[in-house]
């Protein structure tokens, strides 16, 4: 079954990813710092422009920063306005079926209309 | 008979609720917010004029100063006429309907009347509004096809935003009148 326990396969995957990410990082540092002439003399002439070694991280960080603001804005836009019926009910509540009341049984779960809830909370019981 | 009680709004500003009972089935509830303060008016005016003077010191164009005076005057007029609501009132007449009035600082009044046949109930609802959860009073309008359905929600006291203690007072007053609908069902 599915359990989060450590397994031999998971250890191997983890180690492979560990080596792969270190290799990628060292490769990125070589690309960014080694002068172009040295790379040409080694025969590596078709690597991308060093401009991207700075541009890509900056793009990434700016999009992370914008993402915070964007998520905040999307949340505010999706919130129902105060005059919408979505603050009171929804499709599930409108189509719910009334179960019959049985003596000495726990009443069935249902969506209570807001008028009834208000009467219970705010009008004192006589 | 009229009585006035002080409460706080959702943002902490002091408001006053005035209840008047005109007859057994007619009640008027008015929530009055604070008037425009002299210190906030002078603070805003000084800020705009200081900014304009700074701009004038930079660009040596005297039109900036006259523009700042013009903007301040027009801005104040627009604010008082369209944005600053002094008093919001609710007039509940048992067999007739509910009238909602907003009185602006410039004297303008905007009124809405809802006929009693359309009113399903007046409830206190809670909803998310600008990173806060607030309680607000609203009128539920009846859906003509579905006797249990709500066709529209009309929020009340939107600019003074009273807190729950004030809303409970208004709610109880409205419910006393709305209950008379069920106990005395006249035709129409």
Short mmCIF file of C-alpha atoms in Angstrom, two decimals:
data_model
loop_
_atom_site.label_atom_id
_atom_site.label_comp_id
_atom_site.label_asym_id
_atom_site.label_seq_id
_atom_site.Cartn_x
_atom_site.Cartn_y
_atom_site.Cartn_z
CA UNK A 1 0.00 0.00 0.00
CA UNK A 2 1.08 3.69 0.08
CA UNK A 3 3.11 4.66 3.10
CA UNK A 4 5.63 7.49 3.51
CA UNK A 5 8.25 5.17 5.09
CA UNK A 6 11.79 5.14 3.69
CA UNK A 7 12.36 2.46 1.04
CA UNK A 8 15.52 1.43 -0.88
CA UNK A 9 14.07 2.78 -4.15
CA UNK A 10 13.32 6.12 -2.53
CA UNK A 11 16.84 6.33 -1.16
CA UNK A 12 18.24 5.73 -4.66
CA UNK A 13 15.92 8.35 -6.21
CA UNK A 14 16.90 10.82 -3.52
CA UNK A 15 20.60 10.28 -4.04
CA UNK A 16 20.25 10.56 -7.82
CA UNK A 17 18.38 13.86 -7.42
CA UNK A 18 21.00 15.06 -4.93
CA UNK A 19 23.85 14.34 -7.37
CA UNK A 20 21.85 15.76 -10.29
CA UNK A 21 21.11 19.04 -8.53
CA UNK A 22 24.74 19.49 -7.46
CA UNK A 23 25.83 18.78 -11.06
CA UNK A 24 23.32 21.30 -12.42
CA UNK A 25 24.48 23.94 -9.93
CA UNK A 26 28.19 23.46 -10.74
CA UNK A 27 27.35 23.59 -14.46
CA UNK A 28 25.42 26.86 -13.92
CA UNK A 29 28.38 28.38 -12.03
CA UNK A 30 30.83 27.33 -14.78
CA UNK A 31 28.55 28.83 -17.45
CA UNK A 32 28.16 32.09 -15.54
CA UNK A 33 31.77 32.66 -14.41
CA UNK A 34 34.20 31.01 -16.87
CA UNK A 35 35.18 33.58 -19.57
CA UNK A 36 33.84 32.98 -23.09
CA UNK A 37 37.27 32.67 -24.65
CA UNK A 38 38.17 29.78 -22.33
CA UNK A 39 34.87 28.02 -23.24
CA UNK A 40 35.55 28.54 -26.98
CA UNK A 41 39.04 27.11 -26.66
CA UNK A 42 37.48 24.01 -25.07
CA UNK A 43 35.20 23.70 -28.11
CA UNK A 44 31.93 24.75 -26.32
CA UNK A 45 30.79 27.44 -28.75
CA UNK A 46 27.00 26.98 -28.77
CA UNK A 47 26.13 27.66 -25.14
CA UNK A 48 23.47 30.33 -24.43
CA UNK A 49 24.48 33.96 -23.87
CA UNK A 50 25.76 34.77 -20.39
CA UNK A 51 23.05 37.46 -20.25
CA UNK A 52 20.60 34.69 -19.31
CA UNK A 53 22.70 33.58 -16.34
CA UNK A 54 21.56 36.81 -14.67
CA UNK A 55 18.24 37.32 -16.45
CA UNK A 56 16.62 34.00 -15.55
CA UNK A 57 17.07 34.26 -11.76
CA UNK A 58 15.84 37.86 -11.87
CA UNK A 59 12.76 36.81 -13.88
CA UNK A 60 12.10 34.07 -11.33
CA UNK A 61 12.37 36.32 -8.29
CA UNK A 62 10.25 39.07 -9.82
CA UNK A 63 7.52 36.57 -10.70
CA UNK A 64 7.59 35.21 -7.13
CA UNK A 65 7.15 38.74 -5.81
CA UNK A 66 4.34 39.48 -8.29
CA UNK A 67 2.77 36.13 -7.41
CA UNK A 68 2.22 37.22 -3.81
CA UNK A 69 0.36 40.35 -4.95
CA UNK A 70 -1.48 38.47 -7.72
CA UNK A 71 -2.73 35.77 -5.35
CA UNK A 72 -3.90 38.40 -2.90
CA UNK A 73 -5.74 40.20 -5.69
CA UNK A 74 -7.32 37.03 -7.07
CA UNK A 75 -8.56 36.14 -3.61
CA UNK A 76 -10.13 39.54 -3.16
CA UNK A 77 -11.79 39.36 -6.56
CA UNK A 78 -13.26 35.91 -5.90
CA UNK A 79 -14.81 36.91 -2.58
CA UNK A 80 -18.56 37.25 -2.98
CA UNK A 81 -19.73 40.88 -2.61
CA UNK A 82 -21.96 41.75 0.32
CA UNK A 83 -25.09 41.91 -1.86
CA UNK A 84 -24.72 38.46 -3.41
CA UNK A 85 -26.93 35.50 -2.52
CA UNK A 86 -23.80 33.34 -2.35
CA UNK A 87 -23.23 34.65 1.18
CA UNK A 88 -26.51 33.05 2.24
CA UNK A 89 -27.03 29.89 0.27
CA UNK A 90 -25.68 27.79 -2.58
CA UNK A 91 -26.80 25.06 -4.99
CA UNK A 92 -26.40 22.27 -2.47
CA UNK A 93 -28.48 24.04 0.14
CA UNK A 94 -31.25 24.84 -2.34
CA UNK A 95 -31.60 21.25 -3.54
CA UNK A 96 -31.37 19.48 -0.18
CA UNK A 97 -34.05 16.95 0.68
CA UNK A 98 -35.97 17.08 3.91
CA UNK A 99 -35.61 13.85 5.85
CA UNK A 100 -38.53 12.78 7.99
CA UNK A 101 -38.30 13.42 11.71
CA UNK A 102 -37.98 10.22 13.73
CA UNK A 103 -38.57 10.02 17.46
CA UNK A 104 -35.46 9.50 19.63
CA UNK A 105 -33.13 9.62 16.66
CA UNK A 106 -30.51 12.28 16.05
CA UNK A 107 -31.97 14.71 13.49
CA UNK A 108 -30.42 14.49 10.03
CA UNK A 109 -27.73 17.00 9.07
CA UNK A 110 -29.12 19.86 7.03
CA UNK A 111 -28.45 23.44 6.03
CA UNK A 112 -30.52 25.66 8.33
CA UNK A 113 -31.96 28.80 6.67
CA UNK A 114 -30.46 32.05 7.83
CA UNK A 115 -33.76 33.42 9.17
CA UNK A 116 -34.05 30.50 11.57
CA UNK A 117 -30.43 30.84 12.68
CA UNK A 118 -30.91 34.55 13.34
CA UNK A 119 -34.04 33.96 15.40
CA UNK A 120 -32.20 31.42 17.48
CA UNK A 121 -29.19 33.63 18.10
CA UNK A 122 -30.59 37.10 18.47
CA UNK A 123 -34.18 36.85 19.69
CA UNK A 124 -34.43 35.85 23.34
CA UNK A 125 -36.38 32.65 23.97
CA UNK A 126 -39.68 33.36 25.60
CA UNK B 1 -40.90 58.76 21.35
CA UNK B 2 -37.23 58.86 20.43
CA UNK B 3 -34.18 57.45 22.14
CA UNK B 4 -30.55 57.69 21.15
CA UNK B 5 -27.73 55.32 22.07
CA UNK B 6 -24.04 55.42 21.32
CA UNK B 7 -22.23 52.52 19.70
CA UNK B 8 -19.02 51.82 17.80
CA UNK B 9 -18.69 51.08 14.13
CA UNK B 10 -16.68 48.17 12.75
CA UNK B 11 -13.65 50.45 12.35
CA UNK B 12 -13.92 51.91 15.86
CA UNK B 13 -15.59 55.20 14.96
CA UNK B 14 -18.37 56.35 17.37
CA UNK B 15 -21.86 56.21 15.86
CA UNK B 16 -25.29 56.90 17.33
CA UNK B 17 -28.48 54.90 16.83
CA UNK B 18 -31.79 56.75 17.17
CA UNK B 19 -35.02 54.79 17.44
CA UNK B 20 -38.41 56.40 16.93
CA UNK B 21 -41.68 54.57 17.25
CA UNK B 22 -44.29 56.37 15.19
CA UNK B 23 -47.05 53.84 15.83
CA UNK B 24 -47.53 50.18 16.68
CA UNK B 25 -46.55 49.10 13.19
CA UNK B 26 -44.20 51.88 12.12
CA UNK B 27 -40.64 52.38 13.33
CA UNK B 28 -37.74 54.51 12.21
CA UNK B 29 -34.12 53.60 12.99
CA UNK B 30 -31.39 56.07 12.09
CA UNK B 31 -27.63 55.56 12.40
CA UNK B 32 -25.64 58.77 12.46
CA UNK B 33 -21.91 58.77 11.76
CA UNK B 34 -19.42 61.42 12.91
CA UNK B 35 -19.36 64.74 11.07
CA UNK B 36 -16.40 65.80 8.98
CA UNK B 37 -13.66 66.74 11.46
CA UNK B 38 -11.86 70.06 11.12
CA UNK B 39 -8.50 68.46 11.87
CA UNK B 40 -8.73 65.83 9.10
CA UNK B 41 -9.89 68.51 6.66
CA UNK B 42 -6.96 70.80 7.53
CA UNK B 43 -4.53 67.86 7.45
CA UNK B 44 -5.63 66.87 3.94
CA UNK B 45 -5.59 70.46 2.68
CA UNK B 46 -2.13 71.15 4.14
CA UNK B 47 -0.76 67.93 2.67
CA UNK B 48 -2.01 68.80 -0.82
CA UNK B 49 -0.78 72.39 -0.60
CA UNK B 50 2.65 71.38 0.76
CA UNK B 51 3.04 68.88 -2.09
CA UNK B 52 2.02 71.56 -4.59
CA UNK B 53 4.50 74.02 -3.07
CA UNK B 54 7.24 71.39 -3.31
CA UNK B 55 6.37 70.87 -6.97
CA UNK B 56 6.40 74.63 -7.52
CA UNK B 57 9.84 74.88 -5.91
CA UNK B 58 11.02 72.23 -8.39
CA UNK B 59 9.51 73.47 -11.63
CA UNK B 60 8.98 77.24 -11.01
CA UNK B 61 5.54 77.12 -12.67
CA UNK B 62 2.94 79.08 -10.71
CA UNK B 63 0.05 77.20 -12.35
CA UNK B 64 0.82 74.33 -9.95
CA UNK B 65 -0.31 76.45 -7.00
CA UNK B 66 -3.60 77.53 -8.59
CA UNK B 67 -4.19 73.96 -9.73
CA UNK B 68 -3.69 72.75 -6.15
CA UNK B 69 -6.27 75.22 -4.81
CA UNK B 70 -8.71 74.20 -7.54
CA UNK B 71 -8.17 70.51 -6.86
CA UNK B 72 -8.70 70.99 -3.13
CA UNK B 73 -11.98 72.82 -3.63
CA UNK B 74 -13.37 70.44 -6.25
CA UNK B 75 -12.18 67.44 -4.25
CA UNK B 76 -13.91 68.68 -1.10
CA UNK B 77 -17.17 69.28 -2.96
CA UNK B 78 -17.07 65.85 -4.60
CA UNK B 79 -16.26 64.18 -1.27
CA UNK B 80 -19.10 65.88 0.59
CA UNK B 81 -21.65 65.27 -2.14
CA UNK B 82 -20.85 61.73 -3.25
CA UNK B 83 -18.84 60.01 -0.57
CA UNK B 84 -19.49 61.30 2.95
CA UNK B 85 -22.67 59.76 4.31
CA UNK B 86 -23.80 61.40 7.54
CA UNK B 87 -26.91 59.45 8.39
CA UNK B 88 -28.49 56.22 7.20
CA UNK B 89 -32.03 55.50 8.25
CA UNK B 90 -34.47 52.64 8.00
CA UNK B 91 -38.22 53.26 8.09
CA UNK B 92 -40.25 50.08 8.57
CA UNK B 93 -43.99 50.43 8.00
CA UNK B 94 -45.77 47.20 8.86
CA UNK B 95 -48.20 46.71 6.01
CA UNK B 96 -46.55 48.95 3.44
CA UNK B 97 -42.82 48.37 3.09
CA UNK B 98 -39.33 49.40 4.10
CA UNK B 99 -37.66 52.66 3.13
CA UNK B 100 -33.87 53.05 3.23
CA UNK B 101 -32.46 56.60 3.17
CA UNK B 102 -28.86 57.82 3.00
CA UNK B 103 -28.19 61.46 3.79
CA UNK B 104 -24.93 62.89 2.48
CA UNK B 105 -22.92 65.69 4.08
CA UNK B 106 -23.86 68.14 1.31
CA UNK B 107 -27.56 67.64 2.09
CA UNK B 108 -28.30 65.19 -0.70
CA UNK B 109 -30.58 62.30 0.24
CA UNK B 110 -30.89 59.07 -1.65
CA UNK B 111 -33.90 56.84 -0.94
CA UNK B 112 -34.94 53.31 -1.80
CA UNK B 113 -38.35 51.84 -1.05
CA UNK B 114 -39.04 48.11 -0.91
CA UNK B 115 -42.63 46.95 -0.85
CA UNK B 116 -43.56 44.57 1.99
CA UNK B 117 -44.68 41.86 -0.42
CA UNK B 118 -41.14 41.60 -1.74
CA UNK B 119 -39.51 41.46 1.69
CA UNK B 120 -38.81 37.93 2.86
CA UNK B 121 -36.91 38.78 6.03
CA UNK B 122 -34.43 41.18 7.63
CA UNK B 123 -31.41 39.25 8.91
CA UNK B 124 -27.93 39.80 10.30
CA UNK B 125 -25.51 38.14 7.90
CA UNK B 126 -21.78 37.75 8.30
CA UNK B 127 -19.46 37.90 5.32
CA UNK B 128 -15.87 38.53 4.35
CA UNK B 129 -15.23 42.18 3.49
CA UNK B 130 -11.72 43.48 2.80
CA UNK B 131 -9.69 41.05 4.95
CA UNK B 132 -12.22 41.18 7.79
CA UNK B 133 -15.35 39.25 8.66
CA UNK B 134 -18.13 41.72 9.46
CA UNK B 135 -21.71 41.45 10.59
CA UNK B 136 -24.15 43.48 8.54
CA UNK B 137 -27.88 43.84 8.41
CA UNK B 138 -29.56 42.98 5.13
CA UNK B 139 -33.04 42.66 3.64
CA UNK B 140 -33.76 39.38 1.87
CA UNK B 141 -36.07 39.80 -1.10
CA UNK B 142 -38.55 37.08 -1.91
CA UNK B 143 -38.12 34.99 -5.03
CA UNK B 144 -41.49 35.08 -6.86
CA UNK B 145 -41.23 31.47 -8.10
CA UNK B 146 -39.80 29.78 -5.02
CA UNK B 147 -41.45 30.46 -1.64
CA UNK B 148 -38.27 29.46 0.22
CA UNK B 149 -35.85 31.14 -2.17
CA UNK B 150 -34.07 34.46 -1.93
CA UNK B 151 -33.82 36.47 -5.11
CA UNK B 152 -31.70 39.35 -3.88
CA UNK B 153 -29.81 40.58 -0.83
CA UNK B 154 -29.91 44.31 0.01
CA UNK B 155 -27.20 45.24 2.52
CA UNK B 156 -28.06 48.10 4.91
CA UNK B 157 -25.90 50.64 6.81
CA UNK B 158 -23.04 50.13 4.41
CA UNK B 159 -21.10 53.26 5.23
CA UNK B 160 -21.54 53.40 9.01
CA UNK B 161 -21.04 49.61 9.47
CA UNK B 162 -22.35 49.22 13.02
CA UNK B 163 -21.08 46.42 15.22
CA UNK B 164 -23.11 43.44 16.39
CA UNK B 165 -24.57 45.08 19.50
CA UNK B 166 -26.13 47.89 17.48
CA UNK B 167 -27.26 45.47 14.77
CA UNK B 168 -29.03 43.28 17.32
CA UNK B 169 -31.05 46.30 18.50
CA UNK B 170 -32.07 47.16 14.96
CA UNK B 171 -32.80 43.50 14.21
CA UNK B 172 -35.09 43.12 17.21
CA UNK B 173 -36.99 46.29 16.31
CA UNK B 174 -37.49 45.15 12.73
CA UNK B 175 -38.54 41.63 13.73
CA UNK B 176 -41.21 42.97 16.08
CA UNK B 177 -42.87 44.66 13.12
CA UNK B 178 -42.26 41.85 10.63
CA UNK B 179 -43.84 39.33 13.00
CA UNK B 180 -47.11 41.23 12.76
CA UNK B 181 -47.29 40.17 9.12
CA UNK B 182 -47.80 36.54 10.11
CA UNK B 183 -50.21 37.12 12.98
CA UNK B 184 -52.49 39.44 11.03
CA UNK B 185 -52.59 38.27 7.42
CA UNK B 186 -54.86 40.70 5.65
CA UNK B 187 -55.59 40.21 1.97
CA UNK B 188 -53.07 41.78 -0.51
#
